[in-house]
């Protein structure tokens, strides 16, 4: 499988996700934002970080870069796209995913391990997880508070477009276990065609039990087979 | 413009120092030259009050590649890998503008590390605030914590450890110390020493603005008009540009084009250019018309003294300009040749085709004033703790009060604002004995910690100095690391006050003694004097940043209890020393008494034994005993694991308070399997290591004979309240 | 009465956000762009008919909370 990681000035999880992809046997390439050509890829990852310092709005400036035009083209032809954290914000700014990511409810940067429930596994990113699996991933963001219009929210819920929701250790989903104030505890969403996933938690940080845990591995493995 | 007495004084230059300037130049300096002298001769750049004492510190062991005197210290960790690290203060700017002050503090220390060729892999900090009831404290805490997070999170380097403390001594002068740790190839380390004549001097990074130009030095007739516009401005950190600068520098460093490189920190262009020329025994000529400026009409004075952030000076090999320029262009950064090295041994500045300053480099460096200031020995307290006083409060009440106090509450509110996991190599995060960072793609790691004990250092600077080094050493041991070297940030009051200078001198002796005994040398550091206001000096607060090596990732340890029904041992002897303890200071508000003494021989023996126990795989968890004594150590082990303890009344007990709250040094709590106990007992006895068996781990409950019975859950709640309440959040 | 407060960084203070926005717009081909600084805009509605008093109230808000006077400056406008 060929993967590509897009690097913007200010990306800082590019190396981490590349390490994860390589460890899991992807053939990975890094592509600089000024490039116009995208190598042939089965998976394109837009990594976390602070592209352009998060200035103006998180992800807004990266969304205008050269390479993003190519990413949009690839997305429209069905290529799998994964946006993690700032990558999710960028996907929203490009319009590939709908909604908005607002400041965290407590107005602070939040960095901690959170529990997520796999709500929908009927997609190429989550098929190796079982439905209602509870996994533990790290979050680290300022703007992860997902907001969208009511009818879009309904569409997300009705069409199984929400793979992950924040929950507690036992899996109950309520406001107390919502770290950032996201609507319906949403931690990640898919587009209608389910080939684009944007998520705030970092699966690439959870691939080694010595460092953290291995709950992120199955996300990449799902894409592999 | 005539240099008057007022102008001289407004530059912080003493009149006898001014005479020395005239003598060195053989004439009167002009205004620009005076500014340059003031920048180079001030305490911060010249170390004029501290040098005679700092010289006493040990700076070498077999791992040290570079000791103090460069941008940061360098140690060898095997396989061509080197660790480059340093701690630095940003106290005064953080008090004025907490967010930007702290942020630029982080930015500055990161530059010190990547300037030498290292990719930064960890950030640490030590922050001290005033009494929480002081009305400024909340705002300062919030600003500093967001600023540290704001910079580190954005540039993408994990903030992995630190300490956050409160004491009224910092009401008017907070401390913000930041430490950066980087990884480099030992064969590709970059120094600031210039080499060769007529080499291009290149300015890279952000543009120069009027940031941080010394306030007092601006108060002169020249600036009376439009004075609003000319006021010194607060430095604003730009982590995004720093990230670009870091990537560009690291990319250029892979080529063979850099002769020397130096970041522009305090005193910006002045100190960086002088430093490079001085080390290379050369002169340097700069054409100020070339400096990339952010504002129009900046004067040479402003350009030379600006402390704008995210800038570097590089001396390039001949013919490498184009290659280097292309890299900086890729990262959208300024790259301008602003001068060259010369044979003259002068700093020579041109502006609008005229020479505007000529100063011999040695006048700014080796011939700068040096003071052996008067100092007086600390008068020590002879008071002994009155044990009868202790009976006034119940044992469990005292314990709960400490556990919910600002200094001992859970610091999640702070640490959750820092990205601790970016770069994917953080094995042990904040809240541990020491943080552990894996060396990327290798089977080894480093352990890092920062420590300070201001009240110990205040009451007995010498023992305090020994204690902080020992505590740092102990923290690294507790995770299974071999301690290698330290960096120190020495935060003190006014050195012109003999009592403060005495604290400094004696403290250094304590640090020296411990460093020598433990083979734990100082490889970098920073001195921050003049902390305090109007003769109200802060407690002497040296902060130690320690780095240790873990050669085998299977041999790491942490402080979380692992099993129920394990035995709990205390390694090291408990005498019950309560002077300067948390119990006495915070619960009884008694500030006198001596701090615990460190027996360095025991420290070394106990530590080496604990390391052996970890390496043999005999222990399930380890925690060093520090402030709050055994009981706090046990509580932290329980809180982090949700496993309780059942502790028996110690056989040789004199007094419960003394035994459990005493802060005797060189002690560790270890958890061992019952099956291993006899092996361990034998090993400890054979090596003459004192230990006591105090109880076992158990499910859910935290019990201490008949004096305390509670649940770990309840402890958790007690421990987690303070920060949220303080910041008006619902816990 | 409705007033607006426009908060910008002081002239000499580095504006990292403004700098990046400026560069991006220039890269997008807007060549006439010379200088860009960004800031905050706040609208405030008051139960107050006297313009002078309203202005003073908002000024007070600026000094007490809205503006970080160490690095920012502000303008108040009636809208």
CSV table of N, CA and C in Angstrom, one decimal, chain B residues 361-494:
chain,number,residue,atom,x,y,z
B,361,UNK,N,37.1,43.8,20.5
B,361,UNK,CA,36.2,42.7,20.9
B,361,UNK,C,36.6,42.4,22.4
B,362,UNK,N,37.9,42.4,22.7
B,362,UNK,CA,38.2,41.9,24.1
B,362,UNK,C,37.7,42.9,25.1
B,363,UNK,N,37.5,44.2,24.8
B,363,UNK,CA,36.9,45.1,25.7
B,363,UNK,C,35.5,44.7,26.1
B,364,UNK,N,34.8,44.0,25.2
B,364,UNK,CA,33.5,43.6,25.4
B,364,UNK,C,33.4,42.2,26.0
B,365,UNK,N,34.5,41.5,26.0
B,365,UNK,CA,34.4,40.1,26.5
B,365,UNK,C,35.4,39.9,27.6
B,366,UNK,N,36.6,39.5,27.3
B,366,UNK,CA,37.5,39.1,28.3
B,366,UNK,C,37.9,40.3,29.3
B,367,UNK,N,37.8,41.5,28.8
B,367,UNK,CA,38.2,42.6,29.7
B,367,UNK,C,37.0,43.2,30.4
B,368,UNK,N,35.8,42.6,30.3
B,368,UNK,CA,34.6,43.1,31.0
B,368,UNK,C,34.9,43.0,32.5
B,369,UNK,N,34.2,43.8,33.2
B,369,UNK,CA,34.5,43.8,34.7
B,369,UNK,C,34.1,42.5,35.3
B,370,UNK,N,34.8,42.2,36.4
B,370,UNK,CA,34.6,41.0,37.1
B,370,UNK,C,34.6,41.3,38.6
B,371,UNK,N,33.7,40.9,39.3
B,371,UNK,CA,33.6,41.3,40.7
B,371,UNK,C,33.7,40.1,41.6
B,372,UNK,N,34.5,40.2,42.7
B,372,UNK,CA,34.4,39.2,43.7
B,372,UNK,C,33.7,40.0,44.8
B,373,UNK,N,32.4,40.0,44.8
B,373,UNK,CA,31.6,40.8,45.7
B,373,UNK,C,31.6,40.3,47.1
B,374,UNK,N,31.4,41.3,48.0
B,374,UNK,CA,31.4,41.0,49.4
B,374,UNK,C,30.3,40.0,49.7
B,375,UNK,N,30.6,39.0,50.5
B,375,UNK,CA,29.5,38.1,50.9
B,375,UNK,C,29.6,37.7,52.4
B,376,UNK,N,28.5,37.5,53.0
B,376,UNK,CA,28.5,37.1,54.4
B,376,UNK,C,27.9,35.8,54.6
B,377,UNK,N,28.5,35.0,55.5
B,377,UNK,CA,28.0,33.7,55.8
B,377,UNK,C,26.6,33.7,56.4
B,378,UNK,N,25.8,32.8,56.0
B,378,UNK,CA,24.4,32.7,56.5
B,378,UNK,C,24.4,32.4,58.0
B,379,UNK,N,23.6,33.2,58.7
B,379,UNK,CA,23.4,32.9,60.1
B,379,UNK,C,22.4,31.8,60.2
B,380,UNK,N,22.8,30.7,60.9
B,380,UNK,CA,21.9,29.5,60.8
B,380,UNK,C,20.9,29.5,62.0
B,381,UNK,N,19.8,29.0,61.8
B,381,UNK,CA,18.8,28.9,62.9
B,381,UNK,C,19.2,27.8,63.8
B,382,UNK,N,19.0,28.1,65.1
B,382,UNK,CA,19.4,27.0,66.1
B,382,UNK,C,18.1,26.4,66.6
B,383,UNK,N,17.0,26.9,66.2
B,383,UNK,CA,15.7,26.4,66.7
B,383,UNK,C,15.5,24.9,66.4
B,384,UNK,N,14.9,24.2,67.3
B,384,UNK,CA,14.5,22.8,67.1
B,384,UNK,C,13.0,22.8,67.0
B,385,UNK,N,12.5,21.9,66.2
B,385,UNK,CA,11.1,21.7,66.1
B,385,UNK,C,10.5,21.3,67.4
B,386,UNK,N,9.5,22.0,67.8
B,386,UNK,CA,8.8,21.6,69.1
B,386,UNK,C,7.7,20.6,68.8
B,387,UNK,N,8.0,19.4,69.2
B,387,UNK,CA,7.1,18.3,68.8
B,387,UNK,C,5.8,18.4,69.5
B,388,UNK,N,5.8,19.0,70.6
B,388,UNK,CA,4.5,19.2,71.3
B,388,UNK,C,3.5,19.9,70.4
B,389,UNK,N,4.0,20.9,69.7
B,389,UNK,CA,3.1,21.7,68.8
B,389,UNK,C,2.4,20.7,67.8
B,390,UNK,N,3.0,19.6,67.5
B,390,UNK,CA,2.5,18.8,66.5
B,390,UNK,C,1.2,18.1,66.9
B,391,UNK,N,1.0,18.0,68.2
B,391,UNK,CA,-0.1,17.3,68.7
B,391,UNK,C,-1.4,18.1,68.5
B,392,UNK,N,-1.3,19.4,68.2
B,392,UNK,CA,-2.5,20.2,68.1
B,392,UNK,C,-3.4,19.8,66.9
B,393,UNK,N,-2.8,19.2,66.0
B,393,UNK,CA,-3.6,18.8,64.8
B,393,UNK,C,-3.6,17.3,64.6
B,394,UNK,N,-4.7,16.8,64.1
B,394,UNK,CA,-4.7,15.3,63.9
B,394,UNK,C,-3.9,14.9,62.7
B,395,UNK,N,-3.4,13.7,62.8
B,395,UNK,CA,-2.5,13.2,61.8
B,395,UNK,C,-3.2,13.2,60.4
B,396,UNK,N,-4.4,12.6,60.4
B,396,UNK,CA,-5.0,12.5,59.0
B,396,UNK,C,-5.4,13.9,58.5
B,397,UNK,N,-5.8,14.8,59.4
B,397,UNK,CA,-6.1,16.2,59.0
B,397,UNK,C,-4.9,16.9,58.3
B,398,UNK,N,-3.7,16.7,59.0
B,398,UNK,CA,-2.5,17.3,58.4
B,398,UNK,C,-2.2,16.7,57.0
B,399,UNK,N,-2.4,15.4,56.9
B,399,UNK,CA,-2.1,14.7,55.6
B,399,UNK,C,-3.0,15.2,54.5
B,400,UNK,N,-4.3,15.3,54.8
B,400,UNK,CA,-5.3,15.7,53.8
B,400,UNK,C,-5.0,17.2,53.4
B,401,UNK,N,-4.6,18.0,54.4
B,401,UNK,CA,-4.4,19.4,54.2
B,401,UNK,C,-3.2,19.5,53.2
B,402,UNK,N,-2.2,18.7,53.4
B,402,UNK,CA,-1.0,18.8,52.5
B,402,UNK,C,-1.4,18.3,51.1
B,403,UNK,N,-2.1,17.2,51.1
B,403,UNK,CA,-2.5,16.6,49.8
B,403,UNK,C,-3.4,17.6,49.0
B,404,UNK,N,-4.1,18.5,49.6
B,404,UNK,CA,-5.0,19.4,48.9
B,404,UNK,C,-4.4,20.8,48.8
B,405,UNK,N,-3.1,20.9,49.2
B,405,UNK,CA,-2.5,22.3,49.2
B,405,UNK,C,-2.0,22.6,47.8
B,406,UNK,N,-1.9,23.9,47.5
B,406,UNK,CA,-1.5,24.3,46.2
B,406,UNK,C,-0.2,23.6,45.7
B,407,UNK,N,0.8,23.4,46.6
B,407,UNK,CA,2.0,22.8,46.2
B,407,UNK,C,2.0,21.3,46.0
B,408,UNK,N,1.0,20.7,46.6
B,408,UNK,CA,1.0,19.2,46.5
B,408,UNK,C,-0.3,18.6,45.8
B,409,UNK,N,-1.1,19.5,45.3
B,409,UNK,CA,-2.3,19.0,44.6
B,409,UNK,C,-1.8,18.5,43.2
B,410,UNK,N,-2.7,17.7,42.7
B,410,UNK,CA,-2.5,17.1,41.3
B,410,UNK,C,-2.4,18.3,40.3
B,411,UNK,N,-1.4,18.3,39.5
B,411,UNK,CA,-1.1,19.4,38.6
B,411,UNK,C,-1.6,19.1,37.2
B,412,UNK,N,-2.6,18.3,37.0
B,412,UNK,CA,-3.2,18.0,35.7
B,412,UNK,C,-3.6,19.3,35.0
B,413,UNK,N,-4.2,20.2,35.8
B,413,UNK,CA,-4.7,21.5,35.2
B,413,UNK,C,-3.5,22.1,34.4
B,414,UNK,N,-2.3,22.0,34.9
B,414,UNK,CA,-1.2,22.6,34.3
B,414,UNK,C,-0.7,21.7,33.1
B,415,UNK,N,-0.5,20.4,33.4
B,415,UNK,CA,0.2,19.6,32.4
B,415,UNK,C,-0.7,19.2,31.3
B,416,UNK,N,-2.0,19.3,31.5
B,416,UNK,CA,-2.9,18.9,30.3
B,416,UNK,C,-2.9,20.1,29.3
B,417,UNK,N,-2.3,21.2,29.6
B,417,UNK,CA,-2.2,22.3,28.6
B,417,UNK,C,-0.9,22.1,27.8
B,418,UNK,N,-0.2,21.1,28.1
B,418,UNK,CA,1.1,20.9,27.3
B,418,UNK,C,1.0,19.6,26.5
B,419,UNK,N,1.3,19.7,25.3
B,419,UNK,CA,1.3,18.5,24.5
B,419,UNK,C,2.6,17.7,24.9
B,420,UNK,N,2.3,16.5,25.5
B,420,UNK,CA,3.4,15.7,26.0
B,420,UNK,C,3.8,14.6,25.1
B,421,UNK,N,3.0,14.4,24.1
B,421,UNK,CA,3.2,13.1,23.3
B,421,UNK,C,3.7,13.4,21.9
B,422,UNK,N,3.7,14.6,21.4
B,422,UNK,CA,4.1,14.9,20.1
B,422,UNK,C,5.6,14.4,19.9
B,423,UNK,N,5.9,13.9,18.8
B,423,UNK,CA,7.2,13.3,18.5
B,423,UNK,C,7.2,11.8,18.8
B,424,UNK,N,6.1,11.4,19.5
B,424,UNK,CA,5.9,9.9,19.7
B,424,UNK,C,6.9,9.1,20.5
B,425,UNK,N,7.7,9.8,21.3
B,425,UNK,CA,8.7,9.0,22.0
B,425,UNK,C,8.7,9.2,23.5
B,426,UNK,N,7.6,9.8,24.0
B,426,UNK,CA,7.5,10.1,25.4
B,426,UNK,C,7.0,8.8,26.2
B,427,UNK,N,7.9,8.2,26.9
B,427,UNK,CA,7.6,6.9,27.6
B,427,UNK,C,6.9,7.3,28.9
B,428,UNK,N,7.5,8.2,29.6
B,428,UNK,CA,7.0,8.6,30.9
B,428,UNK,C,6.8,10.1,30.9
B,429,UNK,N,5.5,10.5,31.2
B,429,UNK,CA,5.2,11.9,31.1
B,429,UNK,C,5.2,12.6,32.5
B,430,UNK,N,4.7,13.9,32.5
B,430,UNK,CA,4.7,14.6,33.8
B,430,UNK,C,4.1,13.9,34.9
B,431,UNK,N,4.5,14.2,36.1
B,431,UNK,CA,3.9,13.5,37.3
B,431,UNK,C,4.8,12.3,37.7
B,432,UNK,N,5.7,12.0,36.9
B,432,UNK,CA,6.6,10.8,37.3
B,432,UNK,C,7.8,11.3,38.1
B,433,UNK,N,8.6,10.3,38.5
B,433,UNK,CA,9.9,10.7,39.2
B,433,UNK,C,10.7,11.6,38.3
B,434,UNK,N,10.7,11.1,37.0
B,434,UNK,CA,11.4,11.8,35.9
B,434,UNK,C,10.7,11.4,34.6
B,435,UNK,N,10.8,12.3,33.7
B,435,UNK,CA,10.2,11.9,32.4
B,435,UNK,C,11.2,11.0,31.6
B,436,UNK,N,10.7,10.2,30.8
B,436,UNK,CA,11.6,9.3,30.0
B,436,UNK,C,11.2,9.5,28.5
B,437,UNK,N,12.3,9.8,27.7
B,437,UNK,CA,12.1,10.0,26.3
B,437,UNK,C,13.0,9.0,25.5
B,438,UNK,N,12.3,8.3,24.7
B,438,UNK,CA,13.0,7.3,23.9
B,438,UNK,C,13.8,8.0,22.8
B,439,UNK,N,15.0,7.5,22.6
B,439,UNK,CA,15.8,8.0,21.4
B,439,UNK,C,15.2,7.4,20.2
B,440,UNK,N,14.8,8.2,19.3
B,440,UNK,CA,13.9,7.8,18.1
B,440,UNK,C,14.6,6.6,17.4
B,441,UNK,N,13.8,5.6,17.2
B,441,UNK,CA,14.2,4.4,16.5
B,441,UNK,C,15.4,3.6,17.1
B,442,UNK,N,15.6,3.9,18.4
B,442,UNK,CA,16.7,3.1,19.1
B,442,UNK,C,16.2,2.5,20.4
B,443,UNK,N,16.9,1.5,20.8
B,443,UNK,CA,16.5,0.8,22.0
B,443,UNK,C,17.2,1.4,23.3
B,444,UNK,N,17.1,2.7,23.4
B,444,UNK,CA,17.6,3.4,24.6
B,444,UNK,C,16.8,4.7,24.8
B,445,UNK,N,17.0,5.3,26.0
B,445,UNK,CA,16.2,6.4,26.3
B,445,UNK,C,17.0,7.3,27.2
B,446,UNK,N,16.5,8.6,27.4
B,446,UNK,CA,17.1,9.4,28.4
B,446,UNK,C,16.0,9.8,29.4
B,447,UNK,N,16.4,10.0,30.6
B,447,UNK,CA,15.4,10.5,31.7
B,447,UNK,C,15.8,11.9,32.0
B,448,UNK,N,14.8,12.7,32.2
B,448,UNK,CA,15.0,14.2,32.5
B,448,UNK,C,14.2,14.6,33.7
B,449,UNK,N,14.7,15.6,34.4
B,449,UNK,CA,13.9,16.1,35.6
B,449,UNK,C,14.4,17.5,35.9
B,450,UNK,N,13.5,18.3,36.5
B,450,UNK,CA,13.9,19.6,37.1
B,450,UNK,C,13.5,19.6,38.6
B,451,UNK,N,14.4,20.2,39.4
B,451,UNK,CA,14.1,20.2,40.8
B,451,UNK,C,14.6,21.5,41.5
B,452,UNK,N,13.9,21.9,42.5
B,452,UNK,CA,14.4,23.0,43.3
B,452,UNK,C,13.8,22.8,44.7
B,453,UNK,N,14.4,23.5,45.7
B,453,UNK,CA,14.0,23.4,47.1
B,453,UNK,C,14.3,24.7,47.7
B,454,UNK,N,13.5,25.8,47.4
B,454,UNK,CA,13.9,27.1,47.8
B,454,UNK,C,14.0,27.3,49.4
B,455,UNK,N,13.0,26.7,50.1
B,455,UNK,CA,13.1,26.9,51.5
B,455,UNK,C,14.3,26.2,52.2
B,456,UNK,N,14.7,25.0,51.6
B,456,UNK,CA,15.9,24.4,52.1
B,456,UNK,C,17.1,25.4,51.9
B,457,UNK,N,17.2,25.9,50.6
B,457,UNK,CA,18.3,26.8,50.3
B,457,UNK,C,18.3,28.1,51.1
B,458,UNK,N,17.1,28.5,51.4
B,458,UNK,CA,17.0,29.8,52.2
B,458,UNK,C,17.6,29.5,53.6
B,459,UNK,N,17.2,28.4,54.2
B,459,UNK,CA,17.6,28.3,55.6
B,459,UNK,C,19.0,27.8,55.8
B,460,UNK,N,19.5,27.1,54.7
B,460,UNK,CA,20.9,26.6,54.8
B,460,UNK,C,21.4,26.4,53.4
B,461,UNK,N,21.9,27.5,52.8
B,461,UNK,CA,22.3,27.5,51.4
B,461,UNK,C,23.2,26.3,51.0
B,462,UNK,N,24.1,26.0,51.9
B,462,UNK,CA,25.1,24.9,51.6
B,462,UNK,C,24.4,23.5,51.5
B,463,UNK,N,23.6,23.2,52.5
B,463,UNK,CA,23.0,21.9,52.5
B,463,UNK,C,21.9,21.9,51.4
B,464,UNK,N,21.3,23.1,51.2
B,464,UNK,CA,20.3,23.2,50.1
B,464,UNK,C,20.9,22.8,48.8
B,465,UNK,N,22.1,23.4,48.6
B,465,UNK,CA,22.8,23.1,47.3
B,465,UNK,C,23.1,21.6,47.1
B,466,UNK,N,23.5,21.0,48.2
B,466,UNK,CA,23.7,19.5,48.1
B,466,UNK,C,22.4,18.8,47.8
B,467,UNK,N,21.4,19.3,48.5
B,467,UNK,CA,20.1,18.5,48.5
B,467,UNK,C,19.5,18.6,47.0
B,468,UNK,N,19.5,19.7,46.4
B,468,UNK,CA,18.9,19.8,45.1
B,468,UNK,C,19.6,18.9,44.1
B,469,UNK,N,20.9,18.9,44.1
B,469,UNK,CA,21.6,18.0,43.2
B,469,UNK,C,21.3,16.5,43.5
B,470,UNK,N,21.2,16.2,44.8
B,470,UNK,CA,21.0,14.8,45.2
B,470,UNK,C,19.5,14.4,44.8
B,471,UNK,N,18.6,15.4,45.0
B,471,UNK,CA,17.2,15.1,44.6
B,471,UNK,C,17.1,14.8,43.1
B,472,UNK,N,17.8,15.6,42.3
B,472,UNK,CA,17.8,15.4,40.9
B,472,UNK,C,18.3,14.0,40.6
B,473,UNK,N,19.4,13.7,41.2
B,473,UNK,CA,20.1,12.4,41.0
B,473,UNK,C,19.1,11.2,41.3
B,474,UNK,N,18.4,11.4,42.5
B,474,UNK,CA,17.5,10.4,43.0
B,474,UNK,C,16.3,10.2,42.0
B,475,UNK,N,15.9,11.3,41.5
B,475,UNK,CA,14.7,11.2,40.6
B,475,UNK,C,15.1,10.4,39.3
B,476,UNK,N,16.3,10.6,38.8
B,476,UNK,CA,16.7,9.8,37.7
B,476,UNK,C,16.9,8.4,38.0
B,477,UNK,N,17.5,8.1,39.1
B,477,UNK,CA,17.7,6.7,39.6
B,477,UNK,C,16.3,6.0,39.6
B,478,UNK,N,15.3,6.7,40.2
B,478,UNK,CA,14.0,6.1,40.4
B,478,UNK,C,13.4,5.5,39.1
B,479,UNK,N,13.8,6.0,38.0
B,479,UNK,CA,13.2,5.5,36.8
B,479,UNK,C,14.1,4.5,36.1
B,480,UNK,N,15.3,4.3,36.7
B,480,UNK,CA,16.2,3.3,36.2
B,480,UNK,C,17.3,3.9,35.3
B,481,UNK,N,17.4,5.2,35.4
B,481,UNK,CA,18.5,5.9,34.6
B,481,UNK,C,19.8,6.1,35.3
B,482,UNK,N,20.9,6.1,34.6
B,482,UNK,CA,22.1,6.4,35.2
B,482,UNK,C,22.3,7.9,35.0
B,483,UNK,N,22.3,8.7,36.1
B,483,UNK,CA,22.5,10.1,36.0
B,483,UNK,C,23.8,10.5,35.4
B,484,UNK,N,23.7,11.5,34.4
B,484,UNK,CA,25.0,11.8,33.7
B,484,UNK,C,25.5,13.3,34.0
B,485,UNK,N,24.6,14.2,33.9
B,485,UNK,CA,25.0,15.6,34.1
B,485,UNK,C,23.8,16.5,34.3
B,486,UNK,N,24.2,17.7,34.7
B,486,UNK,CA,23.1,18.7,35.0
B,486,UNK,C,23.3,20.0,34.3
B,487,UNK,N,22.2,20.8,34.3
B,487,UNK,CA,22.3,22.2,33.9
B,487,UNK,C,21.6,22.9,35.1
B,488,UNK,N,22.1,24.1,35.4
B,488,UNK,CA,21.4,24.8,36.5
B,488,UNK,C,21.0,26.2,36.2
B,489,UNK,N,19.9,26.6,36.8
B,489,UNK,CA,19.4,28.0,36.6
B,489,UNK,C,19.4,28.6,38.0
B,490,UNK,N,20.3,29.5,38.3
B,490,UNK,CA,20.5,30.0,39.6
B,490,UNK,C,19.7,31.4,39.8
B,491,UNK,N,18.6,31.3,40.4
B,491,UNK,CA,17.7,32.4,40.6
B,491,UNK,C,18.0,33.0,42.0
B,492,UNK,N,18.5,34.2,42.0
B,492,UNK,CA,18.9,34.8,43.3
B,492,UNK,C,18.4,36.3,43.3
B,493,UNK,N,18.6,36.9,44.5
B,493,UNK,CA,18.3,38.3,44.7
B,493,UNK,C,19.4,39.2,44.2
B,494,UNK,N,19.5,40.3,44.8
B,494,UNK,CA,20.5,41.4,44.4
B,494,UNK,C,21.9,41.0,44.9
